[in-house]
Every structure is written in structure tokens, then in C-alpha cells.
Amino acid sequence: MKLPATWLAALVLTACLPLAAEEKWWPSKWGQTDRLGAFNYLSSEKTLAAAQLIKTGKSYALGIDSGPDTPAGADLTPRSFNLSVVQPGQLLGKTMGKNGFGFNDDIVYAWLGVGTQIDGLGHVGINNRYYNGVPAQAFIRYSGLTDFALHNAPPVATRGVLLDMARHKNKAYLKAGEVITVEDVKGAARAQGVTIGEGDIVLFNTGWMKAKLKSDPELFNHQEPGLGVAAAQYLIDKGVVAIGADTFGLEASPGEDPDIVFPVHQLMLVKHGVYVLENIRTEELAADRAWEFLLVIGIPKYVGAVQAIINPIAIL
């Protein structure tokens, strides 16, 4: 039976729909087998160059405290952090040896997405595919990730750049849902006299943490100003290793489109392998107008970990 041409065209179009609907963002620029993403930009040469920025030796701890009262994860997960101190084998004051040796240990019951953290490439997916198109079933295990686990991350020591958006917009803090645009990024960098290049880590000071973390933790944990999709792409195109901010989730919430959930995370982690840094304490850097510095991040070697609690150190 000969079908009308319009029917044939419709059948061909229908057959193509599943392929057209699944956007393909892989392989990455480092090849199909790459599992490090933007960590590939790191090098000894970039570390040496960043070390030249040290003039005073002043150090800044960029991590916040992780504890039972630390805001964590909004409504996505029941994240928590609890620590218990124990004295093994020392019940009723028992000690060891003639010298009365005693000691304390601690046990942590915690989610690794509490406090200042880095999101690994196994954290976020698009339709159950992750960085480099790897399907979820290929690497996610209850006992830990078999790919993208952060215990495989290299040491990070590279140039950090702070963009003070609160200062640039002449306000104490950006409001919830306020989106950082490409023009905002360019304008702040220009005003501060800094450039952004390959291998850098960019941090944003929005003033949100200083204004809301202690005074209104409920609001801090559910809404925030943050990076827009276009601005994220602009920084990705510059070759940055990671982007972070003084907020719980880096990107604006409510977002630019209420029907799209965490698109900046998907763009950075899934499509480009660029890491996300959250709850970065930028207040002191901003107060000192410390726009560029050596940034050092040691990532815990928890085998199979998706995320990690970190305390980045900026050195001027």
C-alpha cells in the first residue's frame, strides 16, 4: 500500500523525536573517558603563577562551621550533621597503663552536603545521565560512586578571583532571586581591575551569607541570589575550574524559570565538568578588597563520595 507523502513525512518525524529530544552534550573536550572535568585545567605552572600573588602572607579560611544548626539543603534532602564524642574502653573513668592514659574519639553522622562544600561531577544529572554522558546505572552504588568520586580529585592550588557583587551593585546584599548576569560579571571584574582566565576559580560575594545566615537561617536555606545561566556559560567559556558563592546553592532561587530546577548546576557539572562551591565565606575577602589570591582546597579522601565538606584557604 502506498502511503501519502504527508503520512510518510509524519512517520519519519515521529521516528526521529526520541533522538531529537535527548540533547547530547558528550563527549567532553577531554575525551569520552575523562572523569575529572575542569580539574584538567590545573597545573604546576598555574600554581606557581598563583603563588606570585602572595604579598602579605595573610590567610583567609573560607569555610563555615558544620554542625547540627548549620542550614543545609533546603527542601531537597533531610541533610544533617551530628557529632558524638566517645571514650572507647574507658567506662566509669577507666584508664590504660600505669601512666593513666585516656583519650577521646569522635563519631560523625553527617551528610557531606552540609556547610561549605564542593559538588563533584557525580552529584547532578540530566535525565539520569551525568558528565560525559555516563548513565546513572553505570556508576552509582549505595556503597559509593565507582566513577566521579571525589577521593580521586587532585589537590587544588590555583588562582582565585573574588567578584564582589554587593559592592558592584552598591548594596549590602543582593536580594533573594536576584540573578547575576553576564554584564554584572564583566562590570564587577572591570571595576575591580581583574581578569578571569583558564584555571581560575571564581567566587562571588553577594552579601547574602553575612545578612541572612545567622539572622534568618530559614530564608538563607530556601532562597538566595545567584548566578544566572548566561553568566555561568560566560565563565565556563573562560576555562574556570570551579565557581562558588556565599550562598547555599550558587544559583538564584527562585530561578529565572520556575519550571526548571537548578539549571546552572546542570550546565556546570553535567555539560562542562565545572565544579560547584557552596557556602563560601567571602565576607573577609570582600572587606579587605582581596580580589585575587592563591586558593588552596584539600578535598577529603572519602572513597566513593559525591560531595565533600571543605575549608578552602585563600592566601594573599
CSV table of C-alpha atoms in Angstrom, one decimal:
chain,number,residue,atom,x,y,z
A,1,MET,CA,0.0,0.0,0.0
A,2,LYS,CA,1.4,3.4,-1.0
A,3,LEU,CA,1.1,6.0,1.8
A,4,PRO,CA,0.5,9.7,1.1
A,5,ALA,CA,3.7,11.8,1.2
A,6,THR,CA,2.4,13.7,4.2
A,7,TRP,CA,1.9,10.5,6.2
A,8,LEU,CA,5.4,9.3,5.3
A,9,ALA,CA,6.8,12.7,6.5
A,10,ALA,CA,4.9,12.4,9.7
A,11,LEU,CA,6.2,8.9,10.3
A,12,VAL,CA,9.8,9.9,9.7
A,13,LEU,CA,9.4,12.9,12.1
A,14,THR,CA,7.9,10.7,14.8
A,15,ALA,CA,10.7,8.2,14.5
A,16,CYS,CA,13.2,10.9,15.0
A,17,LEU,CA,11.6,12.5,18.0
A,18,PRO,CA,13.3,10.4,20.8
A,19,LEU,CA,16.7,11.3,19.3
A,20,ALA,CA,15.9,14.9,18.9
A,21,ALA,CA,14.5,15.2,22.4
A,22,GLU,CA,17.7,13.9,24.1
A,23,GLU,CA,20.3,16.6,23.9
A,24,LYS,CA,23.8,15.2,23.6
A,25,TRP,CA,26.5,17.1,25.5
A,26,TRP,CA,29.2,14.5,25.3
A,27,PRO,CA,32.0,13.6,24.7
A,28,SER,CA,33.7,16.3,26.7
A,29,LYS,CA,36.6,18.4,25.4
A,30,TRP,CA,39.0,16.0,27.2
A,31,GLY,CA,37.6,12.9,25.6
A,32,GLN,CA,34.9,10.3,26.3
A,33,THR,CA,36.8,8.6,29.1
A,34,ASP,CA,37.5,11.7,31.1
A,35,ARG,CA,36.3,11.7,34.7
A,36,LEU,CA,38.0,14.9,36.0
A,37,GLY,CA,36.3,17.6,34.0
A,38,ALA,CA,37.7,21.1,34.7
A,39,PHE,CA,40.3,19.8,37.1
A,40,ASN,CA,42.2,19.2,33.9
A,41,TYR,CA,42.9,22.9,33.8
A,42,LEU,CA,45.0,22.7,37.0
A,43,SER,CA,48.8,22.6,36.5
A,44,SER,CA,52.0,23.2,38.4
A,45,GLU,CA,52.5,26.3,36.2
A,46,LYS,CA,49.2,27.8,37.3
A,47,THR,CA,50.0,27.0,40.9
A,48,LEU,CA,53.4,28.8,40.6
A,49,ALA,CA,51.7,31.8,38.9
A,50,ALA,CA,49.1,32.0,41.6
A,51,ALA,CA,51.8,31.8,44.3
A,52,GLN,CA,53.2,35.0,42.9
A,53,LEU,CA,50.1,36.8,44.1
A,54,ILE,CA,51.1,36.2,47.8
A,55,LYS,CA,52.4,39.6,49.1
A,56,THR,CA,51.5,39.7,52.8
A,57,GLY,CA,51.0,36.0,53.8
A,58,LYS,CA,47.6,36.7,55.2
A,59,SER,CA,45.3,33.7,55.1
A,60,TYR,CA,41.6,33.5,55.0
A,61,ALA,CA,39.5,30.5,56.0
A,62,LEU,CA,36.6,30.4,53.6
A,63,GLY,CA,34.7,27.6,55.3
A,64,ILE,CA,31.8,28.0,57.7
A,65,ASP,CA,31.1,25.7,60.7
A,66,SER,CA,29.4,22.4,60.1
A,67,GLY,CA,27.1,21.4,62.9
A,68,PRO,CA,23.6,20.4,63.9
A,69,ASP,CA,22.4,24.0,63.4
A,70,THR,CA,24.0,24.6,60.0
A,71,PRO,CA,21.4,25.3,57.3
A,72,ALA,CA,21.6,22.5,54.8
A,73,GLY,CA,20.0,21.6,51.6
A,74,ALA,CA,16.7,23.5,51.6
A,75,ASP,CA,13.8,21.1,50.8
A,76,LEU,CA,15.7,18.7,48.6
A,77,THR,CA,17.0,16.3,51.3
A,78,PRO,CA,16.8,16.0,55.1
A,79,ARG,CA,20.5,16.8,55.4
A,80,SER,CA,22.0,17.0,58.9
A,81,PHE,CA,25.3,17.0,60.8
A,82,ASN,CA,25.8,15.4,64.2
A,83,LEU,CA,28.9,14.6,66.1
A,84,SER,CA,29.3,12.4,69.2
A,85,VAL,CA,32.4,12.2,71.5
A,86,VAL,CA,33.2,8.7,72.9
A,87,GLN,CA,35.9,7.3,75.2
A,88,PRO,CA,36.4,3.7,74.0
A,89,GLY,CA,37.0,1.2,76.8
A,90,GLN,CA,37.0,3.9,79.4
A,91,LEU,CA,33.7,3.4,81.1
A,92,LEU,CA,33.4,4.7,84.7
A,93,GLY,CA,36.7,6.5,84.3
A,94,LYS,CA,38.9,3.5,83.4
A,95,THR,CA,42.3,4.4,82.1
A,96,MET,CA,45.2,2.5,80.5
A,97,GLY,CA,48.6,1.6,81.7
A,98,LYS,CA,50.5,2.7,84.8
A,99,ASN,CA,50.5,6.3,83.4
A,100,GLY,CA,46.7,6.6,83.3
A,101,PHE,CA,46.4,7.1,79.6
A,102,GLY,CA,43.0,8.2,78.4
A,103,PHE,CA,41.7,9.6,75.2
A,104,ASN,CA,38.6,10.9,73.3
A,105,ASP,CA,37.4,9.9,69.9
A,106,ASP,CA,34.5,11.2,67.9
A,107,ILE,CA,31.9,9.8,65.5
A,108,VAL,CA,30.3,11.9,62.9
A,109,TYR,CA,26.8,11.1,61.5
A,110,ALA,CA,26.5,13.5,58.6
A,111,TRP,CA,25.6,14.3,55.1
A,112,LEU,CA,28.5,15.6,53.1
A,113,GLY,CA,26.4,18.4,51.7
A,114,VAL,CA,26.3,20.4,54.9
A,115,GLY,CA,28.3,23.6,55.3
A,116,THR,CA,31.0,24.7,52.9
A,117,GLN,CA,31.2,22.1,50.2
A,118,ILE,CA,32.3,21.1,46.8
A,119,ASP,CA,29.9,19.3,44.5
A,120,GLY,CA,31.5,16.5,42.5
A,121,LEU,CA,30.6,15.5,38.9
A,122,GLY,CA,28.5,12.6,40.2
A,123,HIS,CA,26.2,15.0,42.1
A,124,VAL,CA,23.8,16.2,39.4
A,125,GLY,CA,22.4,14.6,36.2
A,126,ILE,CA,20.1,15.3,33.3
A,127,ASN,CA,17.6,12.6,32.7
A,128,ASN,CA,19.8,10.2,34.6
A,129,ARG,CA,22.9,10.9,32.6
A,130,TYR,CA,25.9,12.6,34.1
A,131,TYR,CA,29.2,14.3,33.0
A,132,ASN,CA,30.4,12.9,29.7
A,133,GLY,CA,27.0,11.2,29.2
A,134,VAL,CA,27.7,8.4,31.7
A,135,PRO,CA,24.4,6.8,32.7
A,136,ALA,CA,23.5,6.6,36.4
A,137,GLN,CA,23.3,2.8,36.5
A,138,ALA,CA,26.9,2.6,35.4
A,139,PHE,CA,28.5,4.2,38.5
A,140,ILE,CA,26.0,4.9,41.3
A,141,ARG,CA,26.2,2.3,44.1
A,142,TYR,CA,24.8,2.6,47.6
A,143,SER,CA,28.3,2.0,48.9
A,144,GLY,CA,29.7,4.9,46.9
A,145,LEU,CA,30.3,6.1,43.4
A,146,THR,CA,32.5,4.0,41.1
A,147,ASP,CA,33.1,7.0,38.8
A,148,PHE,CA,33.4,10.7,39.6
A,149,ALA,CA,34.1,10.0,43.3
A,150,LEU,CA,35.9,12.9,45.0
A,151,HIS,CA,38.6,10.8,46.6
A,152,ASN,CA,40.1,10.8,43.1
A,153,ALA,CA,40.2,14.6,42.9
A,154,PRO,CA,43.7,16.2,42.6
A,155,PRO,CA,44.9,18.8,45.1
A,156,VAL,CA,43.7,22.2,44.2
A,157,ALA,CA,46.1,25.2,44.4
A,158,THR,CA,45.3,27.8,41.8
A,159,ARG,CA,44.4,31.5,41.3
A,160,GLY,CA,41.2,32.6,43.0
A,161,VAL,CA,39.2,35.6,41.9
A,162,LEU,CA,36.6,37.3,44.1
A,163,LEU,CA,33.9,39.3,42.4
A,164,ASP,CA,32.1,41.5,44.9
A,165,MET,CA,28.6,41.8,43.5
A,166,ALA,CA,27.3,43.6,46.6
A,167,ARG,CA,29.9,46.3,46.2
A,168,HIS,CA,29.4,46.5,42.5
A,169,LYS,CA,25.6,47.0,42.9
A,170,ASN,CA,26.2,49.4,45.8
A,171,LYS,CA,24.1,47.5,48.3
A,172,ALA,CA,24.6,45.5,51.5
A,173,TYR,CA,23.4,42.3,49.8
A,174,LEU,CA,21.7,41.0,46.7
A,175,LYS,CA,18.0,40.1,47.3
A,176,ALA,CA,16.6,36.6,47.0
A,177,GLY,CA,16.1,35.6,43.4
A,178,GLU,CA,18.4,38.3,42.1
A,179,VAL,CA,20.2,37.0,39.1
A,180,ILE,CA,23.9,37.7,38.4
A,181,THR,CA,24.1,38.4,34.7
A,182,VAL,CA,27.0,38.4,32.1
A,183,GLU,CA,27.1,42.2,32.3
A,184,ASP,CA,27.3,42.1,36.1
A,185,VAL,CA,30.3,39.7,35.9
A,186,LYS,CA,32.0,41.9,33.3
A,187,GLY,CA,31.2,45.1,35.2
A,188,ALA,CA,32.5,43.9,38.5
A,189,ALA,CA,35.7,42.5,37.0
A,190,ARG,CA,36.3,45.7,35.2
A,191,ALA,CA,35.6,47.8,38.3
A,192,GLN,CA,38.0,45.7,40.4
A,193,GLY,CA,40.7,45.6,37.7
A,194,VAL,CA,40.8,41.8,37.4
A,195,THR,CA,40.6,39.4,34.5
A,196,ILE,CA,39.4,35.8,34.5
A,197,GLY,CA,41.3,33.1,32.8
A,198,GLU,CA,41.8,29.4,32.3
A,199,GLY,CA,42.5,27.5,35.5
A,200,ASP,CA,40.9,30.2,37.8
A,201,ILE,CA,38.3,29.6,40.5
A,202,VAL,CA,35.7,32.4,40.7
A,203,LEU,CA,34.0,33.3,43.9
A,204,PHE,CA,31.0,35.7,44.3
A,205,ASN,CA,30.4,37.8,47.3
A,206,THR,CA,26.6,38.6,47.3
A,207,GLY,CA,26.4,39.6,50.9
A,208,TRP,CA,23.7,37.0,51.4
A,209,MET,CA,25.6,34.9,54.0
A,210,LYS,CA,26.5,37.9,56.1
A,211,ALA,CA,23.0,39.2,56.0
A,212,LYS,CA,20.9,36.1,56.5
A,213,LEU,CA,22.9,33.0,57.7
A,214,LYS,CA,22.6,34.0,61.4
A,215,SER,CA,19.6,36.4,61.3
A,216,ASP,CA,17.3,34.3,59.2
A,217,PRO,CA,18.6,30.8,58.6
A,218,GLU,CA,15.3,29.6,57.3
A,219,LEU,CA,15.3,32.2,54.5
A,220,PHE,CA,19.0,31.6,53.9
A,221,ASN,CA,18.4,27.9,53.3
A,222,HIS,CA,15.4,28.3,50.9
A,223,GLN,CA,16.1,31.3,48.8
A,224,GLU,CA,19.1,33.2,47.5
A,225,PRO,CA,20.6,35.5,44.9
A,226,GLY,CA,22.9,33.8,42.5
A,227,LEU,CA,24.5,33.1,39.2
A,228,GLY,CA,22.3,33.1,36.1
A,229,VAL,CA,22.7,30.6,33.2
A,230,ALA,CA,24.2,33.0,30.8
A,231,ALA,CA,26.8,34.3,33.3
A,232,ALA,CA,27.7,30.7,34.2
A,233,GLN,CA,28.3,29.9,30.5
A,234,TYR,CA,30.4,33.0,30.1
A,235,LEU,CA,32.7,31.9,33.0
A,236,ILE,CA,32.7,28.3,31.6
A,237,ASP,CA,33.9,29.6,28.3
A,238,LYS,CA,36.8,31.4,30.2
A,239,GLY,CA,38.0,28.0,31.3
A,240,VAL,CA,37.4,28.2,35.0
A,241,VAL,CA,37.8,25.2,37.3
A,242,ALA,CA,35.0,26.0,39.7
A,243,ILE,CA,32.6,28.7,40.6
A,244,GLY,CA,31.4,29.4,44.2
A,245,ALA,CA,29.5,31.9,46.3
A,246,ASP,CA,28.4,32.8,49.8
A,247,THR,CA,25.1,31.0,49.3
A,248,PHE,CA,23.8,27.5,49.8
A,249,GLY,CA,23.4,26.7,46.1
A,250,LEU,CA,25.3,29.2,44.0
A,251,GLU,CA,22.5,29.9,41.6
A,252,ALA,CA,19.5,32.2,42.0
A,253,SER,CA,16.5,30.8,43.9
A,254,PRO,CA,13.7,31.4,42.8
A,255,GLY,CA,15.4,30.9,39.5
A,256,GLU,CA,15.0,32.5,36.1
A,257,ASP,CA,12.4,29.9,35.0
A,258,PRO,CA,10.2,28.5,37.8
A,259,ASP,CA,9.7,25.2,35.8
A,260,ILE,CA,13.4,24.5,35.6
A,261,VAL,CA,15.3,23.2,38.6
A,262,PHE,CA,19.0,24.1,39.2
A,263,PRO,CA,19.9,24.7,35.6
A,264,VAL,CA,23.3,26.2,36.5
A,265,HIS,CA,24.3,23.0,38.3
A,266,GLN,CA,23.3,21.0,35.2
A,267,LEU,CA,25.2,23.4,32.9
A,268,MET,CA,28.4,23.4,35.0
A,269,LEU,CA,28.6,19.9,36.4
A,270,VAL,CA,26.9,17.8,33.7
A,271,LYS,CA,27.7,19.5,30.5
A,272,HIS,CA,31.1,21.1,31.2
A,273,GLY,CA,32.6,19.4,34.2
A,274,VAL,CA,33.0,22.6,36.1
A,275,TYR,CA,32.8,22.2,39.9
A,276,VAL,CA,30.3,24.0,42.2
A,277,LEU,CA,31.4,25.5,45.5
A,278,GLU,CA,28.7,26.4,48.1
A,279,ASN,CA,28.5,28.3,51.4
A,280,ILE,CA,31.9,30.0,50.8
A,281,ARG,CA,32.6,32.6,53.4
A,282,THR,CA,33.6,35.6,51.3
A,283,GLU,CA,32.9,38.4,53.8
A,284,GLU,CA,36.5,38.9,55.0
A,285,LEU,CA,38.0,38.8,51.5
A,286,ALA,CA,35.5,41.4,50.4
A,287,ALA,CA,36.2,43.7,53.4
A,288,ASP,CA,39.9,43.6,52.5
A,289,ARG,CA,39.2,44.1,48.8
A,290,ALA,CA,41.2,40.9,48.2
A,291,TRP,CA,40.3,40.4,44.5
A,292,GLU,CA,42.9,37.8,43.6
A,293,PHE,CA,44.8,35.3,45.6
A,294,LEU,CA,46.2,31.8,45.8
A,295,LEU,CA,43.3,29.5,46.6
A,296,VAL,CA,44.0,26.1,48.1
A,297,ILE,CA,41.4,23.3,48.6
A,298,GLY,CA,42.2,20.0,50.1
A,299,ILE,CA,39.4,17.5,49.3
A,300,PRO,CA,38.9,14.7,51.9
A,301,LYS,CA,39.7,11.2,50.6
A,302,TYR,CA,36.3,9.7,51.4
A,303,VAL,CA,36.1,6.7,49.0
A,304,GLY,CA,33.1,7.0,46.7
A,305,ALA,CA,32.0,10.4,47.9
A,306,VAL,CA,29.6,12.5,45.8
A,307,GLN,CA,30.3,15.8,47.7
A,308,ALA,CA,32.8,16.9,50.4
A,309,ILE,CA,32.8,19.3,53.2
A,310,ILE,CA,35.8,21.6,52.7
A,311,ASN,CA,37.6,24.6,54.2
A,312,PRO,CA,39.2,26.5,51.3
A,313,ILE,CA,42.1,28.7,52.2
A,314,ALA,CA,42.8,32.0,50.4
A,315,ILE,CA,46.4,33.4,50.8
A,316,LEU,CA,47.3,37.0,49.9
